[in-house]
Amino acid sequence: MERIWPAFQDVDTSSGALGGAVCWRSTNCCPLRSRLPPTERLGTSDGPPLEAIEDDGVDYLSMVQERWGELCRSGEVASRWADKLLGLLRTAWSDPRPGNYVRGTSVCLSSLVAAGRHQELLEVLALQRFPFWHDRQFGMQALLSQSRIEEALAYAEASRGLIQPDTAIDAACEKSCSILGGRTRRIRSMP
């Protein structure tokens, strides 16, 4: 994964085919990596994996970031990663000036879920001025992991907005409803 951006940075990817192939590979390799024995490579809170994410010019590693906590393979390692980025994320999201962005946001949020630091996760997500589903999905995961299913559904519904992906939110809610034991529930009235 560390070699993806250096290998492709000078390649014309305007067709989207290369990005699609990298996304497909990442999606299929992350579950495999999570079954391997833990390595010290992710056990450190800096170094090549974080540098690769920071240097990734077009977010080829976005799928890896979203599953970072799972890839850490332990709550302790995930907690170290969360500590590395949480202060920066709090500062950026607390700043009243718009436009702050933290590379590695998903690494931090995913790590907080994996470390079981659910309340801290929900607190930092509450700092966002506008609900952004890409980030709030981790809040829903945290609530689900605590068996707070109704709250998770309400949290997802509160994430809807002008530019939010309704289909992704619908899918997450439907998956949560299946956790309820097959009870059917109308999540959202369709127009």
Coordinates of N, CA, C and O in Angstrom, one line a residue:
M1 N 0.8 -1.2 0.0 CA 0.0 0.0 0.0 C 0.9 1.3 0.0 O 0.5 2.3 -0.6
E2 N 2.0 1.2 0.7 CA 2.9 2.4 0.7 C 3.4 2.7 -0.6 O 3.8 3.9 -0.9
R3 N 3.4 1.8 -1.6 CA 4.0 2.1 -2.9 C 3.0 2.5 -3.9 O 3.4 2.8 -5.0
I4 N 1.7 2.5 -3.6 CA 0.7 2.8 -4.6 C 0.9 4.2 -5.1 O 1.0 4.4 -6.3
W5 N 0.9 5.2 -4.3 CA 1.0 6.6 -4.8 C 2.3 6.9 -5.5 O 2.3 7.4 -6.6
P6 N 3.5 6.5 -5.0 CA 4.7 6.7 -5.8 C 4.7 6.0 -7.1 O 5.2 6.6 -8.1
A7 N 4.0 4.9 -7.2 CA 4.0 4.2 -8.5 C 3.1 4.8 -9.5 O 3.3 4.8 -10.7
F8 N 2.0 5.4 -9.0 CA 0.9 5.9 -9.9 C 0.9 7.5 -10.0 O 0.1 8.0 -10.8
Q9 N 1.7 8.2 -9.3 CA 1.6 9.6 -9.2 C 1.7 10.3 -10.6 O 1.2 11.4 -10.8
D10 N 2.5 9.7 -11.5 CA 2.7 10.4 -12.8 C 1.8 9.7 -13.9 O 2.0 10.0 -15.1
V11 N 0.9 8.9 -13.5 CA 0.0 8.2 -14.5 C -1.3 9.0 -14.6 O -1.8 9.4 -13.6
D12 N -1.7 9.2 -15.9 CA -3.0 9.9 -16.1 C -4.1 8.9 -15.7 O -4.3 7.9 -16.2
T13 N -4.8 9.3 -14.6 CA -5.9 8.5 -14.1 C -7.3 9.1 -14.3 O -8.2 8.8 -13.6
S14 N -7.4 10.0 -15.3 CA -8.6 10.7 -15.6 C -9.8 9.8 -15.9 O -10.9 10.2 -15.7
S15 N -9.5 8.6 -16.4 CA -10.6 7.7 -16.8 C -11.3 7.1 -15.6 O -12.4 6.6 -15.6
G16 N -10.6 7.0 -14.5 CA -11.1 6.4 -13.2 C -10.8 5.0 -13.1 O -11.1 4.4 -12.1
A17 N -10.3 4.3 -14.2 CA -10.1 2.9 -14.2 C -9.1 2.5 -13.2 O -9.2 1.5 -12.4
L18 N -8.0 3.2 -13.1 CA -6.9 2.9 -12.2 C -7.4 3.1 -10.7 O -7.2 2.2 -9.9
G19 N -8.1 4.2 -10.4 CA -8.7 4.3 -9.1 C -9.6 3.2 -8.7 O -9.6 2.8 -7.6
G20 N -10.5 2.8 -9.7 CA -11.4 1.7 -9.4 C -10.7 0.4 -9.1 O -11.1 -0.3 -8.2
A21 N -9.6 0.2 -9.9 CA -8.8 -1.1 -9.6 C -8.2 -1.0 -8.2 O -8.2 -2.0 -7.5
V22 N -7.6 0.1 -7.9 CA -7.0 0.2 -6.5 C -8.0 0.1 -5.4 O -7.8 -0.6 -4.4
C23 N -9.2 0.7 -5.6 CA -10.3 0.5 -4.6 C -10.7 -0.9 -4.5 O -10.9 -1.4 -3.4
W24 N -10.9 -1.6 -5.6 CA -11.3 -3.0 -5.6 C -10.2 -3.8 -4.9 O -10.6 -4.6 -4.0
R25 N -9.0 -3.6 -5.2 CA -7.9 -4.3 -4.5 C -7.9 -4.1 -3.0 O -7.7 -5.0 -2.2
S26 N -8.0 -2.8 -2.6 CA -8.0 -2.5 -1.2 C -9.1 -3.1 -0.5 O -9.0 -3.6 0.6
T27 N -10.3 -3.1 -1.1 CA -11.5 -3.7 -0.5 C -11.3 -5.2 -0.3 O -11.7 -5.7 0.8
N28 N -10.7 -5.8 -1.2 CA -10.5 -7.3 -1.1 C -9.3 -7.7 -0.2 O -9.3 -8.8 0.3
C29 N -8.3 -6.8 -0.1 CA -7.1 -7.1 0.7 C -7.2 -6.8 2.1 O -6.6 -7.5 3.0
C30 N -8.0 -5.8 2.5 CA -8.1 -5.4 3.9 C -8.6 -6.6 4.8 O -8.0 -6.8 5.8
P31 N -9.6 -7.3 4.4 CA -10.0 -8.4 5.2 C -8.9 -9.5 5.3 O -8.8 -10.1 6.4
L32 N -8.2 -9.7 4.3 CA -7.1 -10.6 4.4 C -6.0 -10.2 5.3 O -5.5 -10.9 6.1
R33 N -5.7 -8.9 5.3 CA -4.6 -8.4 6.1 C -5.0 -8.4 7.6 O -4.2 -8.7 8.5
S34 N -6.3 -8.3 7.9 CA -6.8 -8.3 9.2 C -6.7 -9.7 9.9 O -6.8 -9.8 11.1
R35 N -6.6 -10.7 9.0 CA -6.4 -12.1 9.5 C -5.0 -12.5 9.7 O -4.7 -13.5 10.3
L36 N -4.0 -11.7 9.3 CA -2.6 -12.0 9.4 C -2.2 -11.7 10.8 O -2.8 -10.9 11.5
P37 N -1.1 -12.3 11.3 CA -0.6 -12.0 12.6 C -0.2 -10.5 12.7 O 0.2 -9.9 11.7
P38 N -0.4 -9.8 13.8 CA -0.1 -8.4 14.0 C 1.4 -8.2 13.7 O 2.2 -9.0 14.0
T39 N 1.7 -7.0 13.2 CA 3.1 -6.6 12.9 C 3.3 -5.3 13.7 O 2.4 -4.6 14.0
E40 N 4.6 -5.1 14.0 CA 5.0 -3.8 14.6 C 4.8 -2.6 13.7 O 4.8 -1.5 14.1
R41 N 4.7 -2.9 12.4 CA 4.6 -1.8 11.4 C 3.5 -0.9 11.7 O 3.6 0.4 11.7
L42 N 2.3 -1.4 12.0 CA 1.2 -0.6 12.4 C 1.2 -0.2 13.9 O 0.4 0.6 14.3
G43 N 2.0 -0.9 14.6 CA 2.1 -0.7 16.1 C 2.7 0.7 16.4 O 2.6 1.1 17.5
T44 N 3.4 1.3 15.5 CA 4.0 2.6 15.8 C 3.1 3.6 15.4 O 2.2 3.4 14.5
S45 N 3.2 4.8 16.0 CA 2.2 5.9 15.6 C 2.7 6.8 14.6 O 2.2 7.9 14.4
D46 N 3.8 6.5 13.9 CA 4.3 7.3 12.8 C 5.1 6.4 11.9 O 5.1 5.2 12.1
G47 N 5.7 6.9 11.0 CA 6.5 6.1 10.1 C 5.8 5.8 8.7 O 4.9 6.5 8.4
P48 N 6.3 4.8 8.0 CA 5.9 4.6 6.6 C 4.3 4.5 6.4 O 3.9 5.2 5.5
P49 N 3.5 3.8 7.2 CA 2.1 3.8 6.9 C 1.5 5.2 6.9 O 0.7 5.5 6.0
L50 N 1.8 6.0 7.9 CA 1.2 7.3 8.0 C 1.7 8.2 7.0 O 1.0 9.0 6.4
E51 N 3.0 8.1 6.7 CA 3.6 8.9 5.6 C 2.9 8.6 4.2 O 2.7 9.5 3.4
A52 N 2.6 7.3 4.0 CA 2.0 6.9 2.8 C 0.6 7.6 2.6 O 0.2 8.0 1.6
I53 N -0.1 7.6 3.7 CA -1.5 8.2 3.7 C -1.3 9.7 3.5 O -2.1 10.3 2.7
E54 N -0.4 10.4 4.2 CA -0.2 11.8 4.1 C 0.2 12.2 2.6 O -0.1 13.2 2.1
D55 N 1.0 11.3 2.0 CA 1.6 11.6 0.7 C 0.6 11.2 -0.5 O 0.8 11.7 -1.6
D56 N -0.4 10.4 -0.2 CA -1.4 9.9 -1.2 C -2.1 11.1 -1.8 O -3.0 11.7 -1.2
G57 N -1.8 11.4 -3.0 CA -2.3 12.6 -3.7 C -3.7 12.5 -4.1 O -4.4 13.6 -4.3
V58 N -4.3 11.4 -4.3 CA -5.7 11.2 -4.8 C -6.5 10.3 -3.9 O -7.6 9.8 -4.4
D59 N -6.1 10.0 -2.8 CA -6.8 9.2 -1.8 C -7.0 7.7 -2.3 O -8.0 7.1 -2.1
Y60 N -6.0 7.2 -2.9 CA -6.0 5.8 -3.2 C -6.2 4.9 -2.0 O -6.8 3.8 -2.0
L61 N -5.7 5.4 -0.9 CA -5.7 4.6 0.4 C -6.9 4.9 1.3 O -6.9 4.5 2.4
S62 N -8.0 5.5 0.7 CA -9.1 5.8 1.5 C -9.8 4.6 2.1 O -10.2 4.6 3.3
M63 N -9.9 3.5 1.4 CA -10.5 2.3 1.9 C -9.6 1.7 3.0 O -10.2 1.2 4.0
V64 N -8.3 1.9 2.9 CA -7.4 1.4 4.0 C -7.7 2.2 5.2 O -7.7 1.7 6.4
Q65 N -7.8 3.6 5.1 CA -8.0 4.4 6.2 C -9.3 4.1 6.9 O -9.3 4.1 8.2
E66 N -10.4 3.8 6.2 CA -11.6 3.5 6.8 C -11.6 2.2 7.6 O -12.4 2.0 8.5
R67 N -10.7 1.3 7.3 CA -10.6 0.1 8.1 C -9.3 0.0 8.9 O -8.9 -1.1 9.4
W68 N -8.8 1.1 9.2 CA -7.5 1.2 9.9 C -7.6 0.5 11.3 O -6.7 -0.2 11.7
G69 N -8.6 0.8 12.0 CA -8.8 0.3 13.4 C -8.8 -1.2 13.3 O -8.2 -1.9 14.2
E70 N -9.5 -1.8 12.3 CA -9.5 -3.3 12.2 C -8.1 -3.8 11.8 O -7.7 -4.9 12.3
L71 N -7.4 -3.1 11.0 CA -6.0 -3.5 10.6 C -5.0 -3.4 11.8 O -4.0 -4.1 11.7
C72 N -5.3 -2.6 12.7 CA -4.4 -2.5 13.9 C -4.4 -3.8 14.7 O -3.4 -4.1 15.3
R73 N -5.4 -4.5 14.7 CA -5.5 -5.9 15.3 C -5.5 -5.9 16.8 O -5.6 -6.9 17.4
S74 N -5.4 -4.7 17.4 CA -5.6 -4.7 18.9 C -6.1 -3.3 19.3 O -5.8 -2.3 18.6
G75 N -6.8 -3.2 20.4 CA -7.3 -2.0 20.9 C -6.2 -1.0 21.3 O -6.3 0.2 21.2
E76 N -5.1 -1.6 21.8 CA -4.0 -0.8 22.3 C -3.3 -0.1 21.1 O -3.0 1.1 21.2
V77 N -3.1 -0.8 20.0 CA -2.5 -0.2 18.8 C -3.4 0.8 18.2 O -3.0 1.9 17.9
A78 N -4.7 0.5 18.1 CA -5.7 1.4 17.6 C -5.7 2.7 18.4 O -5.8 3.8 17.9
S79 N -5.7 2.5 19.8 CA -5.7 3.7 20.7 C -4.5 4.6 20.4 O -4.6 5.8 20.5
R80 N -3.3 4.0 20.2 CA -2.1 4.9 19.9 C -2.3 5.7 18.6 O -1.9 6.8 18.6
W81 N -2.9 5.0 17.6 CA -3.2 5.8 16.4 C -4.2 6.9 16.6 O -4.0 8.0 16.1
A82 N -5.2 6.6 17.4 CA -6.2 7.7 17.7 C -5.6 8.8 18.4 O -5.8 10.0 18.1
D83 N -4.7 8.5 19.4 CA -4.0 9.6 20.1 C -3.2 10.4 19.2 O -3.0 11.6 19.4
K84 N -2.6 9.8 18.2 CA -1.7 10.5 17.3 C -2.5 11.6 16.5 O -1.9 12.7 16.3
L85 N -3.7 11.4 16.2 CA -4.4 12.3 15.3 C -5.6 13.0 16.0 O -6.1 14.0 15.4
L86 N -6.1 12.6 17.1 CA -7.3 13.1 17.8 C -7.1 14.6 18.1 O -8.1 15.4 17.9
G87 N -6.0 15.0 18.7 CA -5.8 16.4 19.0 C -5.9 17.3 17.8 O -6.6 18.4 17.8
L88 N -5.3 16.9 16.7 CA -5.3 17.7 15.5 C -6.7 17.8 14.9 O -7.2 18.8 14.5
L89 N -7.4 16.7 15.0 CA -8.8 16.6 14.5 C -9.7 17.5 15.3 O -10.5 18.3 14.8
R90 N -9.6 17.5 16.6 CA -10.4 18.4 17.5 C -10.1 19.8 17.2 O -11.0 20.6 17.1
T91 N -8.8 20.2 17.0 CA -8.5 21.6 16.7 C -9.1 22.0 15.4 O -9.6 23.1 15.3
A92 N -8.9 21.2 14.4 CA -9.5 21.6 13.1 C -11.0 21.7 13.1 O -11.5 22.7 12.5
W93 N -11.7 20.8 13.7 CA -13.1 20.9 13.7 C -13.7 21.9 14.7 O -14.8 22.3 14.6
S94 N -12.9 22.4 15.6 CA -13.3 23.4 16.6 C -13.0 24.8 16.0 O -13.6 25.8 16.5
D95 N -12.2 24.9 15.0 CA -11.9 26.2 14.4 C -13.1 26.8 13.7 O -13.7 26.1 12.9
P96 N -13.5 28.0 14.1 CA -14.7 28.6 13.4 C -14.5 28.9 12.0 O -15.5 29.1 11.3
R97 N -13.3 29.0 11.5 CA -13.1 29.3 10.1 C -13.4 28.0 9.3 O -12.9 26.9 9.6
P98 N -14.1 28.1 8.2 CA -14.4 26.9 7.4 C -13.2 26.5 6.5 O -12.2 27.2 6.3
G99 N -13.2 25.2 6.1 CA -12.3 24.7 5.2 C -11.1 23.9 5.8 O -10.2 23.5 5.1
N100 N -11.1 23.6 7.1 CA -10.1 22.8 7.7 C -10.3 21.4 7.3 O -11.4 20.8 7.3
Y101 N -9.2 20.7 7.0 CA -9.2 19.3 6.6 C -8.0 18.6 7.2 O -6.9 19.2 7.2
V102 N -8.2 17.4 7.8 CA -7.1 16.7 8.4 C -7.0 15.4 7.6 O -7.9 14.6 7.5
R103 N -5.8 15.2 7.0 CA -5.5 14.0 6.2 C -5.3 12.9 7.3 O -4.6 13.1 8.2
G104 N -6.1 11.9 7.2 CA -6.0 10.8 8.2 C -7.2 10.8 9.1 O -7.2 10.1 10.2
T105 N -8.2 11.6 8.8 CA -9.4 11.7 9.6 C -10.0 10.3 9.8 O -10.4 9.9 11.0
S106 N -10.2 9.5 8.7 CA -10.8 8.2 8.8 C -9.9 7.3 9.7 O -10.4 6.4 10.4
V107 N -8.6 7.5 9.6 CA -7.6 6.6 10.4 C -8.0 6.9 11.9 O -8.1 5.9 12.7
C108 N -8.1 8.1 12.3 CA -8.4 8.5 13.7 C -9.8 7.9 14.1 O -9.9 7.3 15.1
L109 N -10.8 8.2 13.3 CA -12.2 7.7 13.7 C -12.3 6.2 13.7 O -12.9 5.7 14.7
S110 N -11.7 5.5 12.7 CA -11.7 4.1 12.7 C -11.0 3.5 13.9 O -11.4 2.5 14.5
S111 N -9.9 4.2 14.3 CA -9.1 3.7 15.4 C -9.8 3.9 16.7 O -9.7 3.1 17.6
L112 N -10.6 5.0 16.9 CA -11.4 5.2 18.1 C -12.4 4.1 18.2 O -12.7 3.7 19.3
V113 N -13.1 3.7 17.1 CA -14.1 2.6 17.2 C -13.4 1.4 17.6 O -13.9 0.7 18.6
A114 N -12.2 1.0 17.0 CA -11.6 -0.2 17.3 C -11.0 -0.3 18.8 O -10.9 -1.3 19.4
A115 N -10.7 0.9 19.3 CA -10.1 1.0 20.6 C -11.2 1.0 21.7 O -11.0 1.0 22.9
G116 N -12.5 1.1 21.2 CA -13.6 1.1 22.2 C -13.8 2.5 22.8 O -14.5 2.6 23.9
R117 N -13.2 3.5 22.2 CA -13.3 4.9 22.8 C -14.5 5.6 22.1 O -14.4 6.6 21.5
H118 N -15.7 5.0 22.4 CA -16.9 5.5 21.7 C -17.3 6.9 22.1 O -17.8 7.6 21.2
Q119 N -17.3 7.2 23.4 CA -17.7 8.5 23.8 C -16.9 9.6 23.2 O -17.4 10.6 22.8
E120 N -15.5 9.4 23.2 CA -14.6 10.4 22.6 C -14.9 10.5 21.1 O -14.9 11.6 20.6
L121 N -15.2 9.4 20.5 CA -15.6 9.5 19.0 C -16.8 10.3 18.8 O -16.8 11.2 18.0
L122 N -17.9 10.1 19.6 CA -19.1 10.9 19.4 C -18.9 12.3 19.8 O -19.5 13.2 19.1
E123 N -18.0 12.6 20.7 CA -17.8 14.0 21.1 C -17.0 14.7 20.0 O -17.3 15.9 19.7
V124 N -16.0 14.1 19.4 CA -15.3 14.8 18.3 C -16.2 14.9 17.1 O -16.1 15.9 16.4
L125 N -17.0 13.9 16.8 CA -18.0 14.1 15.7 C -19.0 15.2 15.9 O -19.4 15.9 14.9
A126 N -19.3 15.5 17.1 CA -20.2 16.6 17.5 C -19.6 17.9 17.2 O -20.4 18.9 17.0
L127 N -18.3 18.0 17.0 CA -17.7 19.2 16.7 C -17.9 19.7 15.2 O -17.7 20.8 14.9
Q128 N -18.2 18.7 14.4 CA -18.4 19.1 13.0 C -19.6 20.0 12.8 O -20.7 19.8 13.4
R129 N -19.4 21.1 12.0 CA -20.5 22.0 11.8 C -21.6 21.5 11.0 O -22.8 21.7 11.2
F130 N -21.2 20.7 10.0 CA -22.2 20.1 9.1 C -22.0 18.6 9.1 O -20.9 18.1 9.0
P131 N -23.1 17.8 9.3 CA -23.0 16.4 9.4 C -22.5 15.8 8.0 O -22.9 16.2 7.0
F132 N -21.5 15.0 8.1 CA -20.8 14.4 6.9 C -20.8 12.9 7.1 O -20.2 12.4 8.0
W133 N -21.7 12.2 6.3 CA -21.9 10.8 6.5 C -20.6 10.0 6.5 O -20.4 9.1 7.2
H134 N -19.6 10.4 5.6 CA -18.4 9.6 5.5 C -17.7 9.5 6.9 O -17.1 8.5 7.3
D135 N -17.8 10.6 7.7 CA -17.3 10.6 9.1 C -18.3 10.0 10.1 O -17.9 9.2 11.0
R136 N -19.5 10.4 10.0 CA -20.5 10.0 10.9 C -20.8 8.5 10.9 O -21.4 7.9 11.9
Q137 N -20.5 7.8 9.8 CA -20.7 6.3 9.8 C -19.9 5.7 10.9 O -20.3 4.6 11.4
F138 N -18.8 6.3 11.4 CA -18.0 5.7 12.5 C -18.8 5.9 13.8 O -18.7 5.0 14.7
G139 N -19.5 7.0 13.9 CA -20.4 7.2 15.1 C -21.5 6.1 15.1 O -21.8 5.6 16.2
M140 N -22.0 5.8 14.0 CA -23.1 4.8 13.9 C -22.5 3.5 14.3 O -23.1 2.7 15.1
Q141 N -21.3 3.1 13.8 CA -20.6 1.9 14.2 C -20.4 1.8 15.7 O -20.6 0.8 16.3
A142 N -20.0 2.9 16.3 CA -19.7 2.9 17.8 C -21.0 2.6 18.5 O -21.0 1.9 19.5
L143 N -22.1 3.3 18.1 CA -23.4 3.0 18.8 C -23.8 1.6 18.6 O -24.3 0.9 19.5
L144 N -23.7 1.0 17.4 CA -24.0 -0.3 17.1 C -23.2 -1.3 18.0 O -23.7 -2.3 18.4
S145 N -21.9 -1.0 18.1 CA -21.1 -1.9 18.9 C -21.5 -1.9 20.4 O -21.1 -2.9 21.1
Q146 N -22.2 -0.9 20.8 CA -22.7 -0.9 22.2 C -24.1 -1.4 22.3 O -24.8 -1.2 23.3
S147 N -24.6 -2.0 21.2 CA -26.0 -2.5 21.1 C -27.1 -1.4 21.3 O -28.2 -1.6 21.7
R148 N -26.7 -0.1 20.9 CA -27.6 1.0 21.0 C -28.2 1.2 19.6 O -28.0 2.2 18.9
I149 N -29.0 0.2 19.1 CA -29.4 0.2 17.7 C -30.4 1.3 17.4 O -30.2 2.0 16.3
E150 N -31.3 1.6 18.2 CA -32.3 2.7 17.9 C -31.6 4.0 17.8 O -31.8 4.8 17.0
E151 N -30.6 4.2 18.7 CA -29.8 5.5 18.7 C -29.0 5.5 17.5 O -28.8 6.6 16.9
A152 N -28.4 4.4 17.0 CA -27.6 4.4 15.8 C -28.4 4.7 14.6 O -28.0 5.5 13.7
L153 N -29.7 4.2 14.5 CA -30.6 4.6 13.4 C -30.9 6.1 13.4 O -30.9 6.7 12.4
A154 N -31.2 6.6 14.6 CA -31.5 8.0 14.7 C -30.3 8.9 14.3 O -30.4 9.9 13.7
Y155 N -29.1 8.4 14.7 CA -27.9 9.1 14.4 C -27.7 9.1 12.9 O -27.3 10.2 12.3
A156 N -27.9 8.0 12.2 CA -27.8 8.0 10.8 C -28.8 8.9 10.1 O -28.4 9.6 9.2
E157 N -30.0 8.8 10.6 CA -31.1 9.7 10.0 C -30.7 11.2 10.2 O -30.9 12.0 9.3
A158 N -30.1 11.6 11.3 CA -29.7 12.9 11.5 C -28.5 13.4 10.6 O -28.2 14.5 10.5
S159 N -27.9 12.4 9.9 CA -26.8 12.7 9.0 C -27.2 13.1 7.7 O -26.4 13.6 6.9
R160 N -28.5 13.0 7.4 CA -29.0 13.3 6.0 C -28.9 14.8 5.8 O -29.0 15.6 6.7
G161 N -28.7 15.2 4.6 CA -28.6 16.6 4.2 C -28.5 16.8 2.7 O -28.7 15.8 1.9
L162 N -28.2 17.9 2.3 CA -28.3 18.3 0.9 C -27.3 17.5 0.0 O -27.7 17.0 -1.0
I163 N -26.1 17.2 0.5 CA -25.1 16.5 -0.3 C -24.7 15.2 0.3 O -23.6 14.7 0.0
Q164 N -25.5 14.6 1.1 CA -25.2 13.4 1.8 C -25.7 12.2 0.9 O -26.7 12.3 0.3
P165 N -25.0 11.1 0.9 CA -25.4 10.0 0.1 C -26.5 9.1 0.7 O -26.3 8.2 1.5
D166 N -27.7 9.5 0.3 CA -28.9 8.8 0.9 C -28.8 7.3 0.7 O -29.2 6.5 1.6
T167 N -28.3 6.8 -0.4 CA -28.2 5.3 -0.6 C -27.3 4.7 0.4 O -27.6 3.6 0.9
A168 N -26.2 5.3 0.7 CA -25.2 4.7 1.7 C -25.9 4.8 3.1 O -25.7 3.8 3.9
I169 N -26.5 5.8 3.4 CA -27.2 5.9 4.7 C -28.3 4.9 4.8 O -28.5 4.2 5.8
D170 N -29.1 4.8 3.7 CA -30.2 3.7 3.7 C -29.6 2.4 3.9 O -30.1 1.6 4.7
A171 N -28.5 2.1 3.2 CA -27.9 0.7 3.3 C -27.4 0.5 4.8 O -27.6 -0.6 5.3
A172 N -26.8 1.5 5.4 CA -26.4 1.3 6.8 C -27.5 1.1 7.7 O -27.5 0.2 8.6
C173 N -28.6 1.8 7.5 CA -29.8 1.6 8.3 C -30.4 0.2 8.1 O -30.9 -0.4 9.1
E174 N -30.5 -0.2 6.9 CA -31.1 -1.5 6.6 C -30.3 -2.6 7.2 O -30.8 -3.6 7.8
K175 N -28.9 -2.5 7.2 CA -28.0 -3.4 7.8 C -28.3 -3.5 9.3 O -28.3 -4.5 9.9
S176 N -28.5 -2.3 9.9 CA -28.8 -2.2 11.3 C -30.1 -2.9 11.7 O -30.2 -3.5 12.7
C177 N -31.1 -2.7 10.8 CA -32.4 -3.3 11.0 C -32.3 -4.8 11.0 O -33.0 -5.5 11.8
S178 N -31.4 -5.3 10.2 CA -31.2 -6.8 10.2 C -30.6 -7.3 11.5 O -30.9 -8.4 11.9
I179 N -29.9 -6.4 12.1 CA -29.3 -6.7 13.5 C -30.5 -6.8 14.5 O -30.4 -7.6 15.5
L180 N -31.5 -6.1 14.3 CA -32.7 -6.1 15.2 C -33.4 -7.4 15.2 O -34.3 -7.6 16.0
G181 N -33.0 -8.4 14.4 CA -33.6 -9.7 14.5 C -34.6 -9.9 13.4 O -35.6 -10.6 13.7
G182 N -34.5 -9.2 12.3 CA -35.5 -9.4 11.3 C -36.7 -8.5 11.4 O -37.6 -8.6 10.5
R183 N -36.8 -7.7 12.4 CA -38.0 -6.8 12.5 C -37.9 -5.9 11.3 O -36.9 -5.3 11.0
T184 N -39.0 -5.7 10.7 CA -39.1 -4.7 9.6 C -39.4 -3.3 10.1 O -40.2 -3.2 11.1
R185 N -38.8 -2.4 9.6 CA -39.1 -1.0 10.0 C -38.9 -0.1 8.8 O -37.9 -0.2 8.1
R186 N -39.8 0.8 8.6 CA -39.6 1.7 7.5 C -38.6 2.8 8.0 O -38.9 3.5 8.9
I187 N -37.5 2.8 7.3 CA -36.4 3.8 7.8 C -36.7 5.2 7.3 O -36.6 6.1 8.0
R188 N -37.2 5.3 6.1 CA -37.3 6.6 5.5 C -38.5 6.5 4.5 O -38.5 5.6 3.7
S189 N -39.3 7.5 4.5 CA -40.4 7.4 3.5 C -39.9 7.9 2.2 O -39.2 8.9 2.1
M190 N -40.1 7.1 1.2 CA -39.6 7.4 -0.2 C -40.5 8.4 -0.8 O -41.8 8.3 -0.7
P191 N -40.0 9.3 -1.6 CA -40.9 10.3 -2.3 C -41.7 9.6 -3.4 O -41.3 8.6 -3.9

